[in-house]
Amino acid sequence: MHLTCTRAQAIFPSEGLKLWNEKPLPLLWDCHHGDIFVLMVKGLAVEPFPGEVAAVPLTLEVSLSPYDEVLTKIETFAAHHSLPLSLWPTFPGQLQDPLVLAACHLPEARLFIFSETAVLTARATPEGNLRLSVAGAFKSRKVPCQETDLILHLERAASTRLLSFCFSLLREKR
């Protein structure tokens, strides 16, 4: 499923780098390996970042409009992957789930920056978008990689809860 990422930012002070998007980019939400689902944004810009430690290293903002079109995408994606959507009677302020992996590939620096202990927090923005924040202890390794990207791996249950969160938010907006 493709959605639009209106804002992406990853700040890694220990590496002195910041990733961000100059324009809206496609966000891919797909099944990766069996019960692992991936959210991926490619085409991010990289620049030096001499700042302090970021409160939240990774932030993504995803457009959920036009509402009817995104709602159809979510319903189709959930049905295709047998993910049971739940409509929550009252919309929660946020959703938190552990991630299997949060990572960025930086080919020019030959870096793979990752966390296997990251936690995803999802919130609705006042504009009706979805804000995803990721916090965790990030490490890096020197490895060859092909393209700059930001990826989040979720277990099936976490992906289902996040889809249901989006589904409930969209149904509330209708």
PDB file of C-alpha atoms in Angstrom:
ATOM      1  CA  MET A   1       0.000   0.000   0.000  1.00  0.00           C
ATOM      2  CA  HIS A   2       1.339   3.431  -0.913  1.00  0.00           C
ATOM      3  CA  LEU A   3       0.571   6.497   1.182  1.00  0.00           C
ATOM      4  CA  THR A   4       2.139   9.952   1.141  1.00  0.00           C
ATOM      5  CA  CYS A   5       4.803  10.885   3.680  1.00  0.00           C
ATOM      6  CA  THR A   6       4.566  14.653   4.051  1.00  0.00           C
ATOM      7  CA  ARG A   7       7.335  14.899   6.634  1.00  0.00           C
ATOM      8  CA  ALA A   8      10.217  12.592   7.453  1.00  0.00           C
ATOM      9  CA  GLN A   9      13.061  13.355   9.797  1.00  0.00           C
ATOM     10  CA  ALA A  10      15.722  11.195  11.373  1.00  0.00           C
ATOM     11  CA  ILE A  11      18.342  12.784  13.604  1.00  0.00           C
ATOM     12  CA  PHE A  12      21.427  10.842  14.656  1.00  0.00           C
ATOM     13  CA  PRO A  13      23.719  13.153  16.678  1.00  0.00           C
ATOM     14  CA  SER A  14      26.232  10.379  17.391  1.00  0.00           C
ATOM     15  CA  GLU A  15      26.812  10.098  13.638  1.00  0.00           C
ATOM     16  CA  GLY A  16      26.426  13.847  13.069  1.00  0.00           C
ATOM     17  CA  LEU A  17      23.705  13.263  10.463  1.00  0.00           C
ATOM     18  CA  LYS A  18      20.132  14.260   9.751  1.00  0.00           C
ATOM     19  CA  LEU A  19      17.819  12.714   7.145  1.00  0.00           C
ATOM     20  CA  TRP A  20      14.758  14.581   5.929  1.00  0.00           C
ATOM     21  CA  ASN A  21      12.443  15.017   2.990  1.00  0.00           C
ATOM     22  CA  GLU A  22      12.456  18.109   0.802  1.00  0.00           C
ATOM     23  CA  LYS A  23       9.062  17.246  -0.709  1.00  0.00           C
ATOM     24  CA  PRO A  24       6.317  14.675  -0.033  1.00  0.00           C
ATOM     25  CA  LEU A  25       7.540  11.139  -0.688  1.00  0.00           C
ATOM     26  CA  PRO A  26       5.798   7.786  -1.132  1.00  0.00           C
ATOM     27  CA  LEU A  27       5.546   5.667   1.998  1.00  0.00           C
ATOM     28  CA  LEU A  28       5.331   1.949   1.287  1.00  0.00           C
ATOM     29  CA  TRP A  29       3.469  -0.230   3.825  1.00  0.00           C
ATOM     30  CA  ASP A  30       3.898  -3.867   2.888  1.00  0.00           C
ATOM     31  CA  CYS A  31       4.397  -7.397   4.135  1.00  0.00           C
ATOM     32  CA  HIS A  32       8.129  -8.126   4.187  1.00  0.00           C
ATOM     33  CA  HIS A  33       8.749 -11.648   5.494  1.00  0.00           C
ATOM     34  CA  GLY A  34       5.653 -13.612   6.463  1.00  0.00           C
ATOM     35  CA  ASP A  35       4.461 -11.916   9.638  1.00  0.00           C
ATOM     36  CA  ILE A  36       6.769  -8.893   9.455  1.00  0.00           C
ATOM     37  CA  PHE A  37       5.387  -5.706   7.927  1.00  0.00           C
ATOM     38  CA  VAL A  38       7.491  -2.790   6.770  1.00  0.00           C
ATOM     39  CA  LEU A  39       6.931   0.939   6.471  1.00  0.00           C
ATOM     40  CA  MET A  40       9.545   2.436   4.134  1.00  0.00           C
ATOM     41  CA  VAL A  41      10.376   5.905   2.826  1.00  0.00           C
ATOM     42  CA  LYS A  42      13.076   6.324   0.164  1.00  0.00           C
ATOM     43  CA  GLY A  43      14.696   9.387  -1.366  1.00  0.00           C
ATOM     44  CA  LEU A  44      15.567  11.271   1.807  1.00  0.00           C
ATOM     45  CA  ALA A  45      18.124  14.073   1.831  1.00  0.00           C
ATOM     46  CA  VAL A  46      21.125  13.735   4.165  1.00  0.00           C
ATOM     47  CA  GLU A  47      22.957  16.614   5.788  1.00  0.00           C
ATOM     48  CA  PRO A  48      25.399  17.156   8.654  1.00  0.00           C
ATOM     49  CA  PHE A  49      23.790  17.654  12.047  1.00  0.00           C
ATOM     50  CA  PRO A  50      26.042  19.050  14.763  1.00  0.00           C
ATOM     51  CA  GLY A  51      23.224  19.317  17.328  1.00  0.00           C
ATOM     52  CA  GLU A  52      22.378  17.758  20.639  1.00  0.00           C
ATOM     53  CA  VAL A  53      20.602  14.460  21.195  1.00  0.00           C
ATOM     54  CA  ALA A  54      17.128  14.524  19.679  1.00  0.00           C
ATOM     55  CA  ALA A  55      14.184  13.842  21.996  1.00  0.00           C
ATOM     56  CA  VAL A  56      12.655  11.673  19.272  1.00  0.00           C
ATOM     57  CA  PRO A  57      15.195  10.441  16.711  1.00  0.00           C
ATOM     58  CA  LEU A  58      12.660   9.508  14.002  1.00  0.00           C
ATOM     59  CA  THR A  59       9.444  11.243  12.978  1.00  0.00           C
ATOM     60  CA  LEU A  60       7.169  10.546  10.035  1.00  0.00           C
ATOM     61  CA  GLU A  61       3.996  12.368   9.138  1.00  0.00           C
ATOM     62  CA  VAL A  62       1.646  10.540   6.794  1.00  0.00           C
ATOM     63  CA  SER A  63      -1.206  12.162   4.911  1.00  0.00           C
ATOM     64  CA  LEU A  64      -4.545  10.417   5.350  1.00  0.00           C
ATOM     65  CA  SER A  65      -6.352  12.419   2.701  1.00  0.00           C
ATOM     66  CA  PRO A  66      -8.329  12.155   0.591  1.00  0.00           C
ATOM     67  CA  TYR A  67     -10.061  10.255   3.383  1.00  0.00           C
ATOM     68  CA  ASP A  68     -12.268   7.987   1.266  1.00  0.00           C
ATOM     69  CA  GLU A  69      -9.375   6.976  -0.984  1.00  0.00           C
ATOM     70  CA  VAL A  70      -7.047   6.187   1.942  1.00  0.00           C
ATOM     71  CA  LEU A  71      -9.843   4.330   3.741  1.00  0.00           C
ATOM     72  CA  THR A  72     -10.306   2.120   0.664  1.00  0.00           C
ATOM     73  CA  LYS A  73      -6.540   1.493   0.479  1.00  0.00           C
ATOM     74  CA  ILE A  74      -6.476   0.446   4.148  1.00  0.00           C
ATOM     75  CA  GLU A  75      -9.484  -1.849   3.794  1.00  0.00           C
ATOM     76  CA  THR A  76      -8.025  -3.468   0.653  1.00  0.00           C
ATOM     77  CA  PHE A  77      -4.571  -3.893   2.218  1.00  0.00           C
ATOM     78  CA  ALA A  78      -6.037  -5.391   5.407  1.00  0.00           C
ATOM     79  CA  ALA A  79      -8.192  -7.843   3.440  1.00  0.00           C
ATOM     80  CA  HIS A  80      -5.280  -8.850   1.172  1.00  0.00           C
ATOM     81  CA  HIS A  81      -3.061  -9.652   4.175  1.00  0.00           C
ATOM     82  CA  SER A  82      -5.845 -11.057   6.398  1.00  0.00           C
ATOM     83  CA  LEU A  83      -5.446  -8.304   8.982  1.00  0.00           C
ATOM     84  CA  PRO A  84      -8.673  -7.898  10.990  1.00  0.00           C
ATOM     85  CA  LEU A  85      -9.475  -4.180  11.236  1.00  0.00           C
ATOM     86  CA  SER A  86     -11.121  -3.001  14.441  1.00  0.00           C
ATOM     87  CA  LEU A  87     -13.126   0.177  14.719  1.00  0.00           C
ATOM     88  CA  TRP A  88     -12.550   1.571  18.201  1.00  0.00           C
ATOM     89  CA  PRO A  89     -15.687   2.965  19.859  1.00  0.00           C
ATOM     90  CA  THR A  90     -13.670   5.880  21.262  1.00  0.00           C
ATOM     91  CA  PHE A  91     -10.574   7.060  19.477  1.00  0.00           C
ATOM     92  CA  PRO A  92      -7.462   6.816  21.693  1.00  0.00           C
ATOM     93  CA  GLY A  93      -5.082   9.751  21.881  1.00  0.00           C
ATOM     94  CA  GLN A  94      -2.154   7.583  20.878  1.00  0.00           C
ATOM     95  CA  LEU A  95      -1.006   4.069  20.149  1.00  0.00           C
ATOM     96  CA  GLN A  96       2.348   2.607  21.229  1.00  0.00           C
ATOM     97  CA  ASP A  97       3.949  -0.593  20.036  1.00  0.00           C
ATOM     98  CA  PRO A  98       7.447  -2.045  20.019  1.00  0.00           C
ATOM     99  CA  LEU A  99       9.122  -2.346  16.634  1.00  0.00           C
ATOM    100  CA  VAL A 100      11.116  -5.323  15.420  1.00  0.00           C
ATOM    101  CA  LEU A 101      13.538  -2.875  13.781  1.00  0.00           C
ATOM    102  CA  ALA A 102      13.852   0.832  13.041  1.00  0.00           C
ATOM    103  CA  ALA A 103      16.653   1.649  10.616  1.00  0.00           C
ATOM    104  CA  CYS A 104      18.166   3.969   8.031  1.00  0.00           C
ATOM    105  CA  HIS A 105      20.533   3.133   5.201  1.00  0.00           C
ATOM    106  CA  LEU A 106      23.029   5.831   4.190  1.00  0.00           C
ATOM    107  CA  PRO A 107      25.002   4.693   1.128  1.00  0.00           C
ATOM    108  CA  GLU A 108      27.386   7.664   0.850  1.00  0.00           C
ATOM    109  CA  ALA A 109      28.514   7.214   4.458  1.00  0.00           C
ATOM    110  CA  ARG A 110      28.280   3.405   4.103  1.00  0.00           C
ATOM    111  CA  LEU A 111      26.195   3.388   7.292  1.00  0.00           C
ATOM    112  CA  PHE A 112      23.354   1.275   8.575  1.00  0.00           C
ATOM    113  CA  ILE A 113      21.844   2.987  11.636  1.00  0.00           C
ATOM    114  CA  PHE A 114      19.382   0.829  13.538  1.00  0.00           C
ATOM    115  CA  SER A 115      17.559   0.009  16.754  1.00  0.00           C
ATOM    116  CA  GLU A 116      16.135  -3.361  17.704  1.00  0.00           C
ATOM    117  CA  THR A 117      14.558  -1.894  20.860  1.00  0.00           C
ATOM    118  CA  ALA A 118      12.652   1.024  19.334  1.00  0.00           C
ATOM    119  CA  VAL A 119       9.102   1.947  20.279  1.00  0.00           C
ATOM    120  CA  LEU A 120       6.630   3.436  17.814  1.00  0.00           C
ATOM    121  CA  THR A 121       4.103   6.037  18.977  1.00  0.00           C
ATOM    122  CA  ALA A 122       1.236   6.954  16.640  1.00  0.00           C
ATOM    123  CA  ARG A 123      -0.870  10.088  17.086  1.00  0.00           C
ATOM    124  CA  ALA A 124      -3.357  12.025  15.012  1.00  0.00           C
ATOM    125  CA  THR A 125      -2.316  15.560  14.087  1.00  0.00           C
ATOM    126  CA  PRO A 126      -4.760  18.482  14.290  1.00  0.00           C
ATOM    127  CA  GLU A 127      -4.846  18.412  10.461  1.00  0.00           C
ATOM    128  CA  GLY A 128      -6.022  14.786  10.484  1.00  0.00           C
ATOM    129  CA  ASN A 129      -2.707  13.249   9.449  1.00  0.00           C
ATOM    130  CA  LEU A 130      -0.860  10.432  11.164  1.00  0.00           C
ATOM    131  CA  ARG A 131       2.315  11.275  13.102  1.00  0.00           C
ATOM    132  CA  LEU A 132       4.659   8.380  13.830  1.00  0.00           C
ATOM    133  CA  SER A 133       7.450   8.932  16.337  1.00  0.00           C
ATOM    134  CA  VAL A 134      10.151   6.366  17.017  1.00  0.00           C
ATOM    135  CA  ALA A 135      12.365   6.385  20.092  1.00  0.00           C
ATOM    136  CA  GLY A 136      15.056   3.889  20.966  1.00  0.00           C
ATOM    137  CA  ALA A 137      18.757   3.257  21.381  1.00  0.00           C
ATOM    138  CA  PHE A 138      20.309   3.473  17.917  1.00  0.00           C
ATOM    139  CA  LYS A 139      23.586   1.871  16.851  1.00  0.00           C
ATOM    140  CA  SER A 140      25.454   2.014  13.583  1.00  0.00           C
ATOM    141  CA  ARG A 141      27.534  -0.294  11.430  1.00  0.00           C
ATOM    142  CA  LYS A 142      29.656   0.360   8.377  1.00  0.00           C
ATOM    143  CA  VAL A 143      28.058  -1.612   5.556  1.00  0.00           C
ATOM    144  CA  PRO A 144      27.605  -1.044   1.856  1.00  0.00           C
ATOM    145  CA  CYS A 145      24.042  -0.073   0.975  1.00  0.00           C
ATOM    146  CA  GLN A 146      22.352   1.029  -2.214  1.00  0.00           C
ATOM    147  CA  GLU A 147      19.894   3.779  -1.347  1.00  0.00           C
ATOM    148  CA  THR A 148      19.010   6.217   1.404  1.00  0.00           C
ATOM    149  CA  ASP A 149      15.890   5.086   3.198  1.00  0.00           C
ATOM    150  CA  LEU A 150      14.097   4.878   6.509  1.00  0.00           C
ATOM    151  CA  ILE A 151      12.416   1.601   7.444  1.00  0.00           C
ATOM    152  CA  LEU A 152      10.233   0.411  10.306  1.00  0.00           C
ATOM    153  CA  HIS A 153       9.541  -3.292  10.801  1.00  0.00           C
ATOM    154  CA  LEU A 154       6.407  -4.269  12.726  1.00  0.00           C
ATOM    155  CA  GLU A 155       5.072  -7.639  13.779  1.00  0.00           C
ATOM    156  CA  ARG A 156       1.696  -8.637  12.312  1.00  0.00           C
ATOM    157  CA  ALA A 157      -0.233  -7.728  15.489  1.00  0.00           C
ATOM    158  CA  ALA A 158       1.395  -4.275  15.695  1.00  0.00           C
ATOM    159  CA  SER A 159       0.700  -3.642  12.007  1.00  0.00           C
ATOM    160  CA  THR A 160      -2.945  -4.632  12.554  1.00  0.00           C
ATOM    161  CA  ARG A 161      -3.249  -2.252  15.527  1.00  0.00           C
ATOM    162  CA  LEU A 162      -1.653   0.603  13.563  1.00  0.00           C
ATOM    163  CA  LEU A 163      -3.951  -0.020  10.578  1.00  0.00           C
ATOM    164  CA  SER A 164      -6.940  -0.104  12.936  1.00  0.00           C
ATOM    165  CA  PHE A 165      -5.749   3.163  14.483  1.00  0.00           C
ATOM    166  CA  CYS A 166      -5.700   4.764  10.999  1.00  0.00           C
ATOM    167  CA  PHE A 167      -9.020   3.131  10.101  1.00  0.00           C
ATOM    168  CA  SER A 168     -10.685   4.490  13.265  1.00  0.00           C
ATOM    169  CA  LEU A 169      -9.199   7.943  12.712  1.00  0.00           C
ATOM    170  CA  LEU A 170     -10.516   8.044   9.145  1.00  0.00           C
ATOM    171  CA  ARG A 171     -13.965   6.782  10.137  1.00  0.00           C
ATOM    172  CA  GLU A 172     -14.116   9.491  12.810  1.00  0.00           C
ATOM    173  CA  LYS A 173     -13.268  12.154  10.185  1.00  0.00           C
ATOM    174  CA  ARG A 174     -16.103  11.096   7.827  1.00  0.00           C
TER     175      ARG A 174
END
